[in-house]
Coordinates of C-alpha atoms in Angstrom, one line a residue:
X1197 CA 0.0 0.0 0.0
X1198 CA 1.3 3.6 -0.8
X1199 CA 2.6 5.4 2.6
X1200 CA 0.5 8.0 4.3
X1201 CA 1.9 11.1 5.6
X1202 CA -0.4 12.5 8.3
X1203 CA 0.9 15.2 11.0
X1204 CA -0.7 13.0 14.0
X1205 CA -2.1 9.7 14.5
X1206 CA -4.1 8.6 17.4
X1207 CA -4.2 5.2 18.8
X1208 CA -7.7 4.6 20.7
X1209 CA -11.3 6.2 21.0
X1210 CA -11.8 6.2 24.5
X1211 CA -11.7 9.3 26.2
X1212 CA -8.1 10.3 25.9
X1213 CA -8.3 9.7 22.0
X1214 CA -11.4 11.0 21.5
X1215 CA -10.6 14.8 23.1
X1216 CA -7.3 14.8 21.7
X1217 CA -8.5 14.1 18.2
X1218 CA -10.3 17.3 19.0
X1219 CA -7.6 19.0 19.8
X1220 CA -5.2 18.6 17.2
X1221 CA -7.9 19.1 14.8
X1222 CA -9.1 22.1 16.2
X1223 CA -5.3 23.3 15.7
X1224 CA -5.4 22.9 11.9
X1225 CA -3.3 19.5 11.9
X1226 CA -4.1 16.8 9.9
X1227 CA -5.0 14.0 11.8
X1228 CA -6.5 10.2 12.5
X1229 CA -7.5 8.1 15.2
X1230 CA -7.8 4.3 14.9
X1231 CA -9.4 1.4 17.4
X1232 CA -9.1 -1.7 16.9
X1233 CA -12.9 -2.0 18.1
X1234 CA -15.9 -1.6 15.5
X1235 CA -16.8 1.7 17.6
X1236 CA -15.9 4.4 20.4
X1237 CA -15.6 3.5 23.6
X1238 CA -12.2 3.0 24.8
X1239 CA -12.3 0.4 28.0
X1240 CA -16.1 1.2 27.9
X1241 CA -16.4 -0.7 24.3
X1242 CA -14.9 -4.0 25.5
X1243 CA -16.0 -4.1 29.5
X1244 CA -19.6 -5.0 28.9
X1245 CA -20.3 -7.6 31.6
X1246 CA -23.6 -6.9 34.0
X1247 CA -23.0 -4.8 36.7
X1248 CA -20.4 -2.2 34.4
X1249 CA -20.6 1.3 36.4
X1250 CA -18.2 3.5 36.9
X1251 CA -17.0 4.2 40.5
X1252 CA -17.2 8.2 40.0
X1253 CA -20.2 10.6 40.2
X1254 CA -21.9 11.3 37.1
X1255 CA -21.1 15.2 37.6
X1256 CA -17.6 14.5 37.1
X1257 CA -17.4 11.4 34.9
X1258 CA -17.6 13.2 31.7
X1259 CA -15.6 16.0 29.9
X1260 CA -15.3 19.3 31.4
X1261 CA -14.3 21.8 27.9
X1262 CA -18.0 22.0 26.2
X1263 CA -19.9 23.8 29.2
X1264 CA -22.3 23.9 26.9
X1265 CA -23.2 20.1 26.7
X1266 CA -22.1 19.8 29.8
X1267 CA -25.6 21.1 31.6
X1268 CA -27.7 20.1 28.9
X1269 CA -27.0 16.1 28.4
X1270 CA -29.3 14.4 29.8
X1271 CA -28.3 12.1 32.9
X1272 CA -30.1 12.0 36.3
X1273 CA -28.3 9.1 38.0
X1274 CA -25.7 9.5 40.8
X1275 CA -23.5 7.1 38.7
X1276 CA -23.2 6.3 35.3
X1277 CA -23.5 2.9 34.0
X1278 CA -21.5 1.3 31.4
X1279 CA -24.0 1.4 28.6
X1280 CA -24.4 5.4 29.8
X1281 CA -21.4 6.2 29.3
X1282 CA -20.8 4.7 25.8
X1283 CA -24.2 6.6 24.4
X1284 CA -22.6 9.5 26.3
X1285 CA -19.2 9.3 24.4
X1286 CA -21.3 8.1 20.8
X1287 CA -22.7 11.6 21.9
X1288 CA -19.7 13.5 21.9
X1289 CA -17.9 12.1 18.8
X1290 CA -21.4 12.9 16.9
X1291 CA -21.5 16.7 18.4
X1292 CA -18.0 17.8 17.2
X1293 CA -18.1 15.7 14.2
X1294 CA -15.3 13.4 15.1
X1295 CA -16.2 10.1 13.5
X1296 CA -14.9 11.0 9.7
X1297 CA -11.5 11.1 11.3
X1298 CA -11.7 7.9 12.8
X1299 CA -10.4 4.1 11.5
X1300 CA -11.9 1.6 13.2
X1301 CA -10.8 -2.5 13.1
X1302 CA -7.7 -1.2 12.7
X1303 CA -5.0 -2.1 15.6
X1304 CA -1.2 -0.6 16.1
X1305 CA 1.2 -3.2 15.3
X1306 CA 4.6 -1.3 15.3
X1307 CA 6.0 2.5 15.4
X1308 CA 9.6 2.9 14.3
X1309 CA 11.2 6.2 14.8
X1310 CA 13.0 7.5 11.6
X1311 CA 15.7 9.4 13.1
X1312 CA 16.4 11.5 9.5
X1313 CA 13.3 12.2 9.1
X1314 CA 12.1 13.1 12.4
X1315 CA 8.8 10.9 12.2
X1316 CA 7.8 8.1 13.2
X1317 CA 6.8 5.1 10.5
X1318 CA 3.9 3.4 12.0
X1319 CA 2.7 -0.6 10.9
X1320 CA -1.6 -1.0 10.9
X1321 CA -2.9 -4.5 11.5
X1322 CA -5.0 -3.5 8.2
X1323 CA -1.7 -3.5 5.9
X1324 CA -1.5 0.4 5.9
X1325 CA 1.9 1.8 6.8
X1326 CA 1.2 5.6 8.1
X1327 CA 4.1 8.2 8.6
X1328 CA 3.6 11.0 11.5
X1329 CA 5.5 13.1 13.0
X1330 CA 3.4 12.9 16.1
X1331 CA 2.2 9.8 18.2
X1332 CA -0.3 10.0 20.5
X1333 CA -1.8 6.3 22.3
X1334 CA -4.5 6.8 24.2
X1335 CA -4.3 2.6 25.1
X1336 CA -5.6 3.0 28.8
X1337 CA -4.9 1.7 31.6
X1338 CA -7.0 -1.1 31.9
X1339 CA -7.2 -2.8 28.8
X1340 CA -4.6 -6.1 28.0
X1341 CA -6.9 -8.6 29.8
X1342 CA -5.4 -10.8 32.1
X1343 CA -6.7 -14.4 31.9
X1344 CA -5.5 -16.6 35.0
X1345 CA -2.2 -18.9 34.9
X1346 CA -5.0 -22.3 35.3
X1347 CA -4.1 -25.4 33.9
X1348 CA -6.6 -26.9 31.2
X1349 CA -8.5 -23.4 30.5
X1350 CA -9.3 -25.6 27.2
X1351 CA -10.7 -28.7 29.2
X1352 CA -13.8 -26.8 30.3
X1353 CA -16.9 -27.8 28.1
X1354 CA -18.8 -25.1 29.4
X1355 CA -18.6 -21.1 28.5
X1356 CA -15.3 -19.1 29.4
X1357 CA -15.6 -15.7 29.2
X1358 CA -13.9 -12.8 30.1
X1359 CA -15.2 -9.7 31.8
X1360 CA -13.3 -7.4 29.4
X1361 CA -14.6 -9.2 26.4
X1362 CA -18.1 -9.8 27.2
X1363 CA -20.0 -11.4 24.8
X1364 CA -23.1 -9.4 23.3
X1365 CA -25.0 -13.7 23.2
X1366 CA -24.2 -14.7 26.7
X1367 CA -27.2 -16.1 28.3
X1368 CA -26.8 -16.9 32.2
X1369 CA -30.7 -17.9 33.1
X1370 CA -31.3 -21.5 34.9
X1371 CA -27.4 -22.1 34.5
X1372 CA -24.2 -23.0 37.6
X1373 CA -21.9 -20.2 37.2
X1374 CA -18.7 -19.6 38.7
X1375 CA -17.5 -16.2 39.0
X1376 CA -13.2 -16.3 39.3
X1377 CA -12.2 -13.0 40.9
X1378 CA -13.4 -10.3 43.6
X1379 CA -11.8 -7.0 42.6
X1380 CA -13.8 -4.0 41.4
X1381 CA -15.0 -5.8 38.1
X1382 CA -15.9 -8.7 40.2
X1383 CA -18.0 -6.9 42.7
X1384 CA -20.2 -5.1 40.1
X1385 CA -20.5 -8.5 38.5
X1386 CA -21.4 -10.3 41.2
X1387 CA -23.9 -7.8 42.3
X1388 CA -25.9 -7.5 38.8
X1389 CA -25.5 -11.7 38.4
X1390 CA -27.5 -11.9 42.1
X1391 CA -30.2 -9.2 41.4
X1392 CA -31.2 -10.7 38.3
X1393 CA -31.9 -13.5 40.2
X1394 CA -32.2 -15.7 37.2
X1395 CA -28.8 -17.9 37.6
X1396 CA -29.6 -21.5 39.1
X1397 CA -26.0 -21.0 41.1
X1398 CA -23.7 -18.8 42.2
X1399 CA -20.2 -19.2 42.9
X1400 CA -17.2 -17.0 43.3
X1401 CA -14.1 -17.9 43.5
X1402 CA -12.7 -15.4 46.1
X1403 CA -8.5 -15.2 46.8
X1404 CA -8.7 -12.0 49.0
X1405 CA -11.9 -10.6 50.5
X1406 CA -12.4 -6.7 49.7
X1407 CA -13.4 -3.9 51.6
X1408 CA -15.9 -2.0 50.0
X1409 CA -18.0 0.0 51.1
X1410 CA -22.0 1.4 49.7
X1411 CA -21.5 3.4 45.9
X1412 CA -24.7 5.6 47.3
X1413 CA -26.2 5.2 44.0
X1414 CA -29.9 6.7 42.9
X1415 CA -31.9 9.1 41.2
X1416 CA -31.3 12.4 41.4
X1417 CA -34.3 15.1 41.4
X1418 CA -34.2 17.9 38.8
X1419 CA -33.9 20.3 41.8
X1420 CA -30.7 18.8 42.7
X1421 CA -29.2 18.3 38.6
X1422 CA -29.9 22.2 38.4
X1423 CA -28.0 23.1 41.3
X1424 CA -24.8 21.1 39.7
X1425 CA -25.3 23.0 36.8
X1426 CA -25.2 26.0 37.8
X1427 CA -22.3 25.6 39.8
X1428 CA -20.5 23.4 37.2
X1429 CA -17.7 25.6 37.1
X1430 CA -16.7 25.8 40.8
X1431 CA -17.6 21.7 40.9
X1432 CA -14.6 21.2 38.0
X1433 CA -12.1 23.6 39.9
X1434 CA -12.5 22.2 42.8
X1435 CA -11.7 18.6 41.3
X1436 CA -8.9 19.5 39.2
X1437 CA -7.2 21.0 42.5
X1438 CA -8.0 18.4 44.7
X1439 CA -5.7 15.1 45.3
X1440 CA -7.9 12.5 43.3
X1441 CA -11.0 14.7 41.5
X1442 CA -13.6 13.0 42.6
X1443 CA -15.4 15.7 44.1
X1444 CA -15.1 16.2 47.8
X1445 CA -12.3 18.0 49.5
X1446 CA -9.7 15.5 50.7
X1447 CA -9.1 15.7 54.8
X1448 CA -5.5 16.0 57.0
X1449 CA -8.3 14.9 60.3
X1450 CA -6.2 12.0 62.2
X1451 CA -7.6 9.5 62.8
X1452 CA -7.1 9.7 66.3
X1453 CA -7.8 13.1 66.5
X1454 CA -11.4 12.4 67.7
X1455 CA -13.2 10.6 70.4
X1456 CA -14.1 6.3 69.0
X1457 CA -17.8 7.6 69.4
X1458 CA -17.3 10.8 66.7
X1459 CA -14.8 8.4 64.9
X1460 CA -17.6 5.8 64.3
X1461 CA -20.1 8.8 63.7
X1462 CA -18.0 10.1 60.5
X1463 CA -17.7 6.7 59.6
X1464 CA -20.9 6.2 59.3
X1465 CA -21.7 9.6 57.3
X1466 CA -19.5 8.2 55.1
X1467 CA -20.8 4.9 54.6
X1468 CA -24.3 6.6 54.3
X1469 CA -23.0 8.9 51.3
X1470 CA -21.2 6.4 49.5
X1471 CA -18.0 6.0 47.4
X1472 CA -14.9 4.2 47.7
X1473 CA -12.7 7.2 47.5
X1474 CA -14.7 9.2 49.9
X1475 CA -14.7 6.8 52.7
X1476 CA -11.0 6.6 52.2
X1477 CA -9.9 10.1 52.0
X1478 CA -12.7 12.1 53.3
X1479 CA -13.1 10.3 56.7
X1480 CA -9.6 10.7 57.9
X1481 CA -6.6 11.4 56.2
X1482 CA -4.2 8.9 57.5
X1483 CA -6.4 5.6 56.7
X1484 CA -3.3 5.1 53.9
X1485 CA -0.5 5.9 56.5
X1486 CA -0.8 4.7 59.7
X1487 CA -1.7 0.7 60.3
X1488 CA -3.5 2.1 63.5
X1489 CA -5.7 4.1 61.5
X1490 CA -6.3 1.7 58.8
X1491 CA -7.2 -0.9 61.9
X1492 CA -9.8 1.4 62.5
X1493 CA -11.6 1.4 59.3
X1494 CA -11.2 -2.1 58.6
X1495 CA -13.3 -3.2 61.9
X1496 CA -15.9 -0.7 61.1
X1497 CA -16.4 -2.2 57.4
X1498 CA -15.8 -5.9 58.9
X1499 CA -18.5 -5.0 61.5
X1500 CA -21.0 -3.7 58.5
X1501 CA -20.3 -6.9 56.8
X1502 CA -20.9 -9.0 59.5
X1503 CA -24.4 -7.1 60.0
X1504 CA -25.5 -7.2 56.1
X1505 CA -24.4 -11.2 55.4
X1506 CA -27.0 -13.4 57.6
X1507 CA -24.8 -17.0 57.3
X1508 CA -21.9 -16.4 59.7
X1509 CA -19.9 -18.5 58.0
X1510 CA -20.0 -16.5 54.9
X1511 CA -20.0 -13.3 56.6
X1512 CA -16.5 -14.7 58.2
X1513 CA -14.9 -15.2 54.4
X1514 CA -16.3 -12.5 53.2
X1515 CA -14.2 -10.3 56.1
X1516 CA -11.1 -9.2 54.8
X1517 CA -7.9 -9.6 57.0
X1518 CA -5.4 -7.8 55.3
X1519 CA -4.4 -3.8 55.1
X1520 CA -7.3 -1.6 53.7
X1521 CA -5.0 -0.4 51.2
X1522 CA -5.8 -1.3 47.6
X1523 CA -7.9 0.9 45.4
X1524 CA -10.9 1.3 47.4
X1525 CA -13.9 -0.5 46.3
X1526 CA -17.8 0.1 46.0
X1527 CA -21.0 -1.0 45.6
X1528 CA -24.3 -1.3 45.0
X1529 CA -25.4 -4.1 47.0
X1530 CA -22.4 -6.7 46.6
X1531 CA -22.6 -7.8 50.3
X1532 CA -26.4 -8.8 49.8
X1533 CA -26.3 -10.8 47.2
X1534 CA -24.9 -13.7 49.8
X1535 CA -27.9 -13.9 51.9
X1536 CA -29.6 -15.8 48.5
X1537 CA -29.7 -19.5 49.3
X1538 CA -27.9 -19.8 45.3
X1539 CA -24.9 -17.9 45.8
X1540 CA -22.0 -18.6 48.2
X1541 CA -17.8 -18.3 47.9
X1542 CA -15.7 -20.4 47.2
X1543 CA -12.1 -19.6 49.6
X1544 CA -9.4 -20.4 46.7
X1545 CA -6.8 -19.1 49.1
X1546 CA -7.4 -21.9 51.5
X1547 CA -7.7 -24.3 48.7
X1548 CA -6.5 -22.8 45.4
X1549 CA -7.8 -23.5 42.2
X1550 CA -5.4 -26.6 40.8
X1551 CA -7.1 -26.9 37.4
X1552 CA -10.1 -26.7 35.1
X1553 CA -11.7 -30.0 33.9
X1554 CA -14.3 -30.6 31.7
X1555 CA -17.2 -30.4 34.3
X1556 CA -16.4 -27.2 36.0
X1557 CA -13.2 -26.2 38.8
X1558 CA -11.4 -28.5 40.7
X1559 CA -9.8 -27.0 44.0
X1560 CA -6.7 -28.8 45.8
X1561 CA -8.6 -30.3 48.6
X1562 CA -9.9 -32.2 45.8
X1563 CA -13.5 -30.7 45.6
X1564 CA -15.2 -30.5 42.1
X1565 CA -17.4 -27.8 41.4
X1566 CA -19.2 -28.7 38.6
X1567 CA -20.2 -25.3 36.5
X1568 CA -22.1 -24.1 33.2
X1569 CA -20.6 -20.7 32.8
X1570 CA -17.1 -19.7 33.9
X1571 CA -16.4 -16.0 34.3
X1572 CA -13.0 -14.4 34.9
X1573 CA -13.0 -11.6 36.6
X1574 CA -9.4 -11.3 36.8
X1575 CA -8.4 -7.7 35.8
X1576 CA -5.6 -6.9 33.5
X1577 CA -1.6 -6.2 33.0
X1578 CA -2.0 -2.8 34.1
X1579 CA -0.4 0.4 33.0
X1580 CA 1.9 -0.9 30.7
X1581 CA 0.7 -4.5 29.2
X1582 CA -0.7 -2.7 26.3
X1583 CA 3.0 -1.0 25.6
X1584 CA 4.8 -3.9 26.2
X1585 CA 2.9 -6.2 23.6
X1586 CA 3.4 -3.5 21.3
X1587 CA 6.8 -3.2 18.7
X1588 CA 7.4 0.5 19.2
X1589 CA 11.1 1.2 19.1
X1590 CA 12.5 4.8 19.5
X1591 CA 16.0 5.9 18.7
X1592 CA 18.7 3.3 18.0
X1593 CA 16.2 0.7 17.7
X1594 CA 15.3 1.0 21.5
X1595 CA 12.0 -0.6 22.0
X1596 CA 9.9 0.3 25.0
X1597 CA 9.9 -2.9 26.8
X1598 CA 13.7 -3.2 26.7
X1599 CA 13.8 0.6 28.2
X1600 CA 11.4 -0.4 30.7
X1601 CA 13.1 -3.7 31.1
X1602 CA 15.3 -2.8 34.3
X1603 CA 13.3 -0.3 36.0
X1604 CA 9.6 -1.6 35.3
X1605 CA 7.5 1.4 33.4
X1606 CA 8.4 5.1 33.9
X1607 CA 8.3 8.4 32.3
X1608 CA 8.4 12.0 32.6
X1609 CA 4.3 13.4 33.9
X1610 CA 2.9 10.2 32.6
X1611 CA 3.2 12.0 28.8
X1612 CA 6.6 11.4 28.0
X1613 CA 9.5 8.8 27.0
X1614 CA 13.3 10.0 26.7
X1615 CA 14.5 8.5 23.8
X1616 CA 11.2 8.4 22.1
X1617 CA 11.1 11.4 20.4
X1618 CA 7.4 13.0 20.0
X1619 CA 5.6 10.1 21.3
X1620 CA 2.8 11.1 23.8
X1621 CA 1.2 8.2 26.5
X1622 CA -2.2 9.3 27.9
X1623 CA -2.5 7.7 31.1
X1624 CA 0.7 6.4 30.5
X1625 CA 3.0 5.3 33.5
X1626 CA 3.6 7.4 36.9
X1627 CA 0.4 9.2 35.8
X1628 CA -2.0 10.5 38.5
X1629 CA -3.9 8.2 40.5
X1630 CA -7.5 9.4 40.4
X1631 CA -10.9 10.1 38.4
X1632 CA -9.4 9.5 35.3
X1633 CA -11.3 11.8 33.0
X1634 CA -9.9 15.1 34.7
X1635 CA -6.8 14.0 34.5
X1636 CA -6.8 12.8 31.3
X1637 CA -8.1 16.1 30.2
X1638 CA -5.1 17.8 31.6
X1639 CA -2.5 15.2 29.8
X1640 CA -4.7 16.0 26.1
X1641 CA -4.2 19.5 26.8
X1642 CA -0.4 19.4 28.4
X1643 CA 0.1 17.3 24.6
X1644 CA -1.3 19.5 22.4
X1645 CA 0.3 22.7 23.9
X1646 CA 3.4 21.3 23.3
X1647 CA 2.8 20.1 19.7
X1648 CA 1.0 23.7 19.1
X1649 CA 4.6 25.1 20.5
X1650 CA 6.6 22.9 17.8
X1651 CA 4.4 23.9 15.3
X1652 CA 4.2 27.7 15.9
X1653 CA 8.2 27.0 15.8
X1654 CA 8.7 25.2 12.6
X1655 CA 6.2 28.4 11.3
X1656 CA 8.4 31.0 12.6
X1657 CA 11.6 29.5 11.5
X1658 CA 10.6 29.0 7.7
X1659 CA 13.0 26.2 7.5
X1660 CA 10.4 23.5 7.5
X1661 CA 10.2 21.2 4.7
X1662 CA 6.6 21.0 3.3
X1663 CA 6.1 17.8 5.8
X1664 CA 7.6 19.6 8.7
X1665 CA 10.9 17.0 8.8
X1666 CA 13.6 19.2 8.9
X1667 CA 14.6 22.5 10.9
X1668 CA 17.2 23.8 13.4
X1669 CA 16.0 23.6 17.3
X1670 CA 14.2 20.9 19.4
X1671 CA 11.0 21.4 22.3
X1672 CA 12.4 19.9 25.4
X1673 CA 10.2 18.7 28.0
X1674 CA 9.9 22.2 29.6
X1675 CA 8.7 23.6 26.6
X1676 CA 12.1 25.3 26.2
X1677 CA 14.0 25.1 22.5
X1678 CA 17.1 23.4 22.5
X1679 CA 19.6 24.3 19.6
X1680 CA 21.7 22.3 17.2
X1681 CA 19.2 19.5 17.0
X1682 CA 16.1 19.1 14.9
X1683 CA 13.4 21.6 15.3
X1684 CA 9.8 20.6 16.1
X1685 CA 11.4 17.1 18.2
X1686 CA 9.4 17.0 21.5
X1687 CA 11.5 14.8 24.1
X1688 CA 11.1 14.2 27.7
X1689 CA 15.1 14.7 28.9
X1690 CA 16.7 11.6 31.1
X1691 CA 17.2 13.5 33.9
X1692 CA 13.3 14.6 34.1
X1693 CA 12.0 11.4 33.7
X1694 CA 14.3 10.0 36.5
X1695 CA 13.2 13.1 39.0
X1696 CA 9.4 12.3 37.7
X1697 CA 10.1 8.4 38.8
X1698 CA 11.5 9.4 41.8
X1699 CA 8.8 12.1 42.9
X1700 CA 6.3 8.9 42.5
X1701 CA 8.8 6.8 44.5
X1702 CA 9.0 9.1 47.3
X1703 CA 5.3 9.8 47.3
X1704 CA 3.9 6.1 47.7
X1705 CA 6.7 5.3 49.7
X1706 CA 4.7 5.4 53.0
X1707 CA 1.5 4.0 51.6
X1708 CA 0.2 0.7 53.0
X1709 CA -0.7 -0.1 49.3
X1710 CA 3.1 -0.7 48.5
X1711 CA 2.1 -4.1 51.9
X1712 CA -0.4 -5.5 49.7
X1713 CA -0.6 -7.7 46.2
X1714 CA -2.0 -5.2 43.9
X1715 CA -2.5 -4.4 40.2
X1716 CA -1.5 -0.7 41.3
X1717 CA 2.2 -1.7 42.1
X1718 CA 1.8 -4.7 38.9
X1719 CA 1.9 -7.5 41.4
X1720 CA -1.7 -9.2 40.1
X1721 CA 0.9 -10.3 37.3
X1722 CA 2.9 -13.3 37.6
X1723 CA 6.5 -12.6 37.5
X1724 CA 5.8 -8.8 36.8
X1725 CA 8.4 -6.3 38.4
X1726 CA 7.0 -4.6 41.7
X1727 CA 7.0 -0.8 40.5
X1728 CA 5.3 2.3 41.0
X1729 CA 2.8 3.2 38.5
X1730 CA 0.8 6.0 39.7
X1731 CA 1.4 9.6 40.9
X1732 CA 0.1 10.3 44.3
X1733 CA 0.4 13.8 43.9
X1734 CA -1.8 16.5 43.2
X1735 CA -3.9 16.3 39.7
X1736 CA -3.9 20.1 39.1
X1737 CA -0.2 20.3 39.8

């Protein structure tokens, strides 16, 4: 096939790709995005299972830069369901017109930076070989599934599906299903499989019980939508300041800074509000510090489990007994669902899961649990899965798995890769840890001010061949030109991206999630290094 040129290309339709499409168009460059899904969607598109929700507000689950559509689209829900939010993005790319710059089926095989030519050569899955001077993957950071190590995942006779490729035919009524995983995917699924009430059995296959606590989900009145809208613009500050976005002002209140009876009191506030985050951060603010505080909030949500599950014994393994320190957790009835006579938990820490036959799961004490439907719940290779699988290879053939090889994944703000000149990660490593669609507003708009800097440069400087190859100066990571290098070459310097990782280092460093298995530190993945993948810091700094 002949070679494109294009100034940008894209890689996803979630929400990262979708606003920077915008972006770049709305600068006058000439640009694509490609999925390799039918449609837009992002993580949304393939995470169709019962029970998909988001574990943010509605308010602040959406994009912030059209005010416009921003009070007038319809939603009246305190949380978005999955469906919701793909006819809320389908919205979107219809509004602005998006769609006739967008490839879908079309998948990312390989990017190789073309040092004399200052572009990168990009390989499509549809044969098409695409030359750009800018790069932009918007792959999430939830989307390589992660299907469990089992033996004889073949055997089974039944249906095997995975949560992150839900099949638009499965049909769960009158049928034994087993459910293999607990974390945030798992809960939701759980919950939606129980209140249909239309599976013969139940089963989940539980390693580590969670904490989590009530989503406070319901319908809001229009009295209460109007005043969000007209205080949309205070709302979106506040978020983009706070630690995480998610709309409530973060507390320094120690724990034991109160009496137990006020303790339990705020507690419960929480707990009647709802949200993971909230009860986490809002209650006290050294729950993710101090084990003594964390102590404290495990027995209050061990007690309100205890008092929700009827069957002691299932109320004992549904109690967690490690730290309360993984990403916090909620729901919209999860704990409820075990008081039906047809659902029950399987403890595969006790007695892990040795292999699949063709009947169902066998556990090593020998027990066979004969099953229709398998479903694994079992997350994905975080953060940088989706990279890793991927051939892109930077200067001197460097590809990022080998840069990443030593250290486990890092950059500079989440964006940026030394050695890989004008390639842009949204979401991408050491990015913040929070609501994800302020922050990935602030990445978009972070990216295209730098690539509207080279631009106005390669203008100015008139040396610019007609594809913008060639010129006299390079954009470093602070935005600053560097001379006797190529102009319009946007590069994240070593030194920033080893401050960046460092920073994160020193900011997780006294979190009790760094004492638990976790995707957040990769360790959900056999033989994955133990790194830091988030920033802790402040989103709007």
């Amino acid at each position: 096939m002949t070679l494109q040129f294009l100034d940008a290309l894209v890689v996803g339709t979630g929400f990262g790709g979708i606003y920077q499409l915008k972006k770049l168009r709305d600068q006058g460059l000439k640009v694509k995005a490609i999925d390799k899904a039918t449609d837009v969607g992002g993580t949304w598109y393939w995470n169709r299972y019962p029970g998909a929700m988001s574990d943010t507000n509605s308010l602040l689950y959406r994009f912030s830069w059209d005010h416009e559509d921003l009070v007038e689209y319809p939603w009246d829900t305190q949380y978005l369901q999955g469906p919701d939010i793909l006819k809320y993005l389908e919205h979107v790319v219809k509004r602005h017109g998006l769609r006739k710059d967008m490839q879908f089926e079309t998948e990312l095989l390989s990017a190789d930076w073309n040092e004399s030519e200052s572009r990168w050569v990009v390989g499509l899955s549809t044969g098409e070989t695409v030359s750009v001077k800018y790069l932009v993957t918007g792959l999430g950071l939830l989307s390589k599934t992660n299907f469990p190590a089992i033996p004889n995942l073949d055997k089974f006779q039944g249906e095997l599906y995975h949560t992150a490729n839900w099949p638009k035919d499965a049909d769960l009524r009158g049928k034994r299903v087993g459910v293999i995983g607990n974390g945030s995917t798992g809960v939701q699924l759980i919950t939606a499989i129980g209140k249909a009430d239309e599976v013969k059995q139940l089963l989940c296959f539980q390693r580590n019980p969670q904490y989590s606590v009530p989503a406070g989900n319901g319908v809001l009145s229009p009295q209460e939508r109007k005043q969000i809208n007209d205080n949309y613009e205070e709302i979106w500050d506040q978020a983009k300041q706070s630690l995480f976005a998610f709309g409530f002002e973060e507390t320094a209140r120690p724990t034991f800074s109160v009496t137990p009876e006020e303790r339990e009191k705020i507690y419960e506030e929480s707990w009647q509000k709802g949200n993971g985050f909230r009860f986490m951060f809002w209650t006290f603010g050294d729950i993710t510090v101090d084990e003594n505080a964390n102590l404290e909030a495990q027995q209050f949500i061990r007690k309100k489990i205890r008092q929700t599950v009827k069957d002691p014994e299932k109320a004992r393994k549904l109690c967690p007994t490690e730290l309360y320190a993984r990403r916090p957790l909620c729901d919209s009835g999860y704990y409820e669902q075990f008081n039906r006579d047809n659902v029950d938990i399987v403890d595969i820490k006790a007695n892990p899961i040795t292999e699949l036959t063709p009947e169902g799961i066998k556990t090593s004490d020998g027990t066979l649990y004969d099953l229709d439907v398998i479903i694994c719940a079992t997350g994905f290779d975080a953060m940088d899965g989706n990279y890793t699988r991927i051939a892109i290879k930077g200067r001197g053939g460097e590809s990022l798995k080998e840069h990443w090889a030593e250290m486990g994944p890092t950059s500079y703000l989440g964006i940026m890769v030394p050695n890989f000149p004008n390639l842009f990660m949204i979401a991408g490593p050491n990015g913040p840890f929070s609501n994800l669609p302020p922050a990935i507003e602030t990445q978009v708009e972070i990216i295209s001010d730098l690539i509207a800097r080279a631009e106005r440069q390669n203008s100015v400087n008139g040396s610019a061949e007609a594809n913008g190859t060639n010129g006299a100066s390079r954009v470093n990571a602070n935005g600053h030109p560097n001379d006797g290098v190529k102009h319009g070459v946007i590069e994240a310097e070593r030194e920033a991206e080893d401050k960046w990782t460092q920073r994160s280092e020193e900011l997780s460093a006294a979190s009790l999630f760094r004492k638990v298995d976790s995707w957040v530190f990769g360790k959900n993945i056999p033989g994955k290094k133990n790194a830091v993948m988030f920033y802790f810091g402040q989103g709007g700094n």
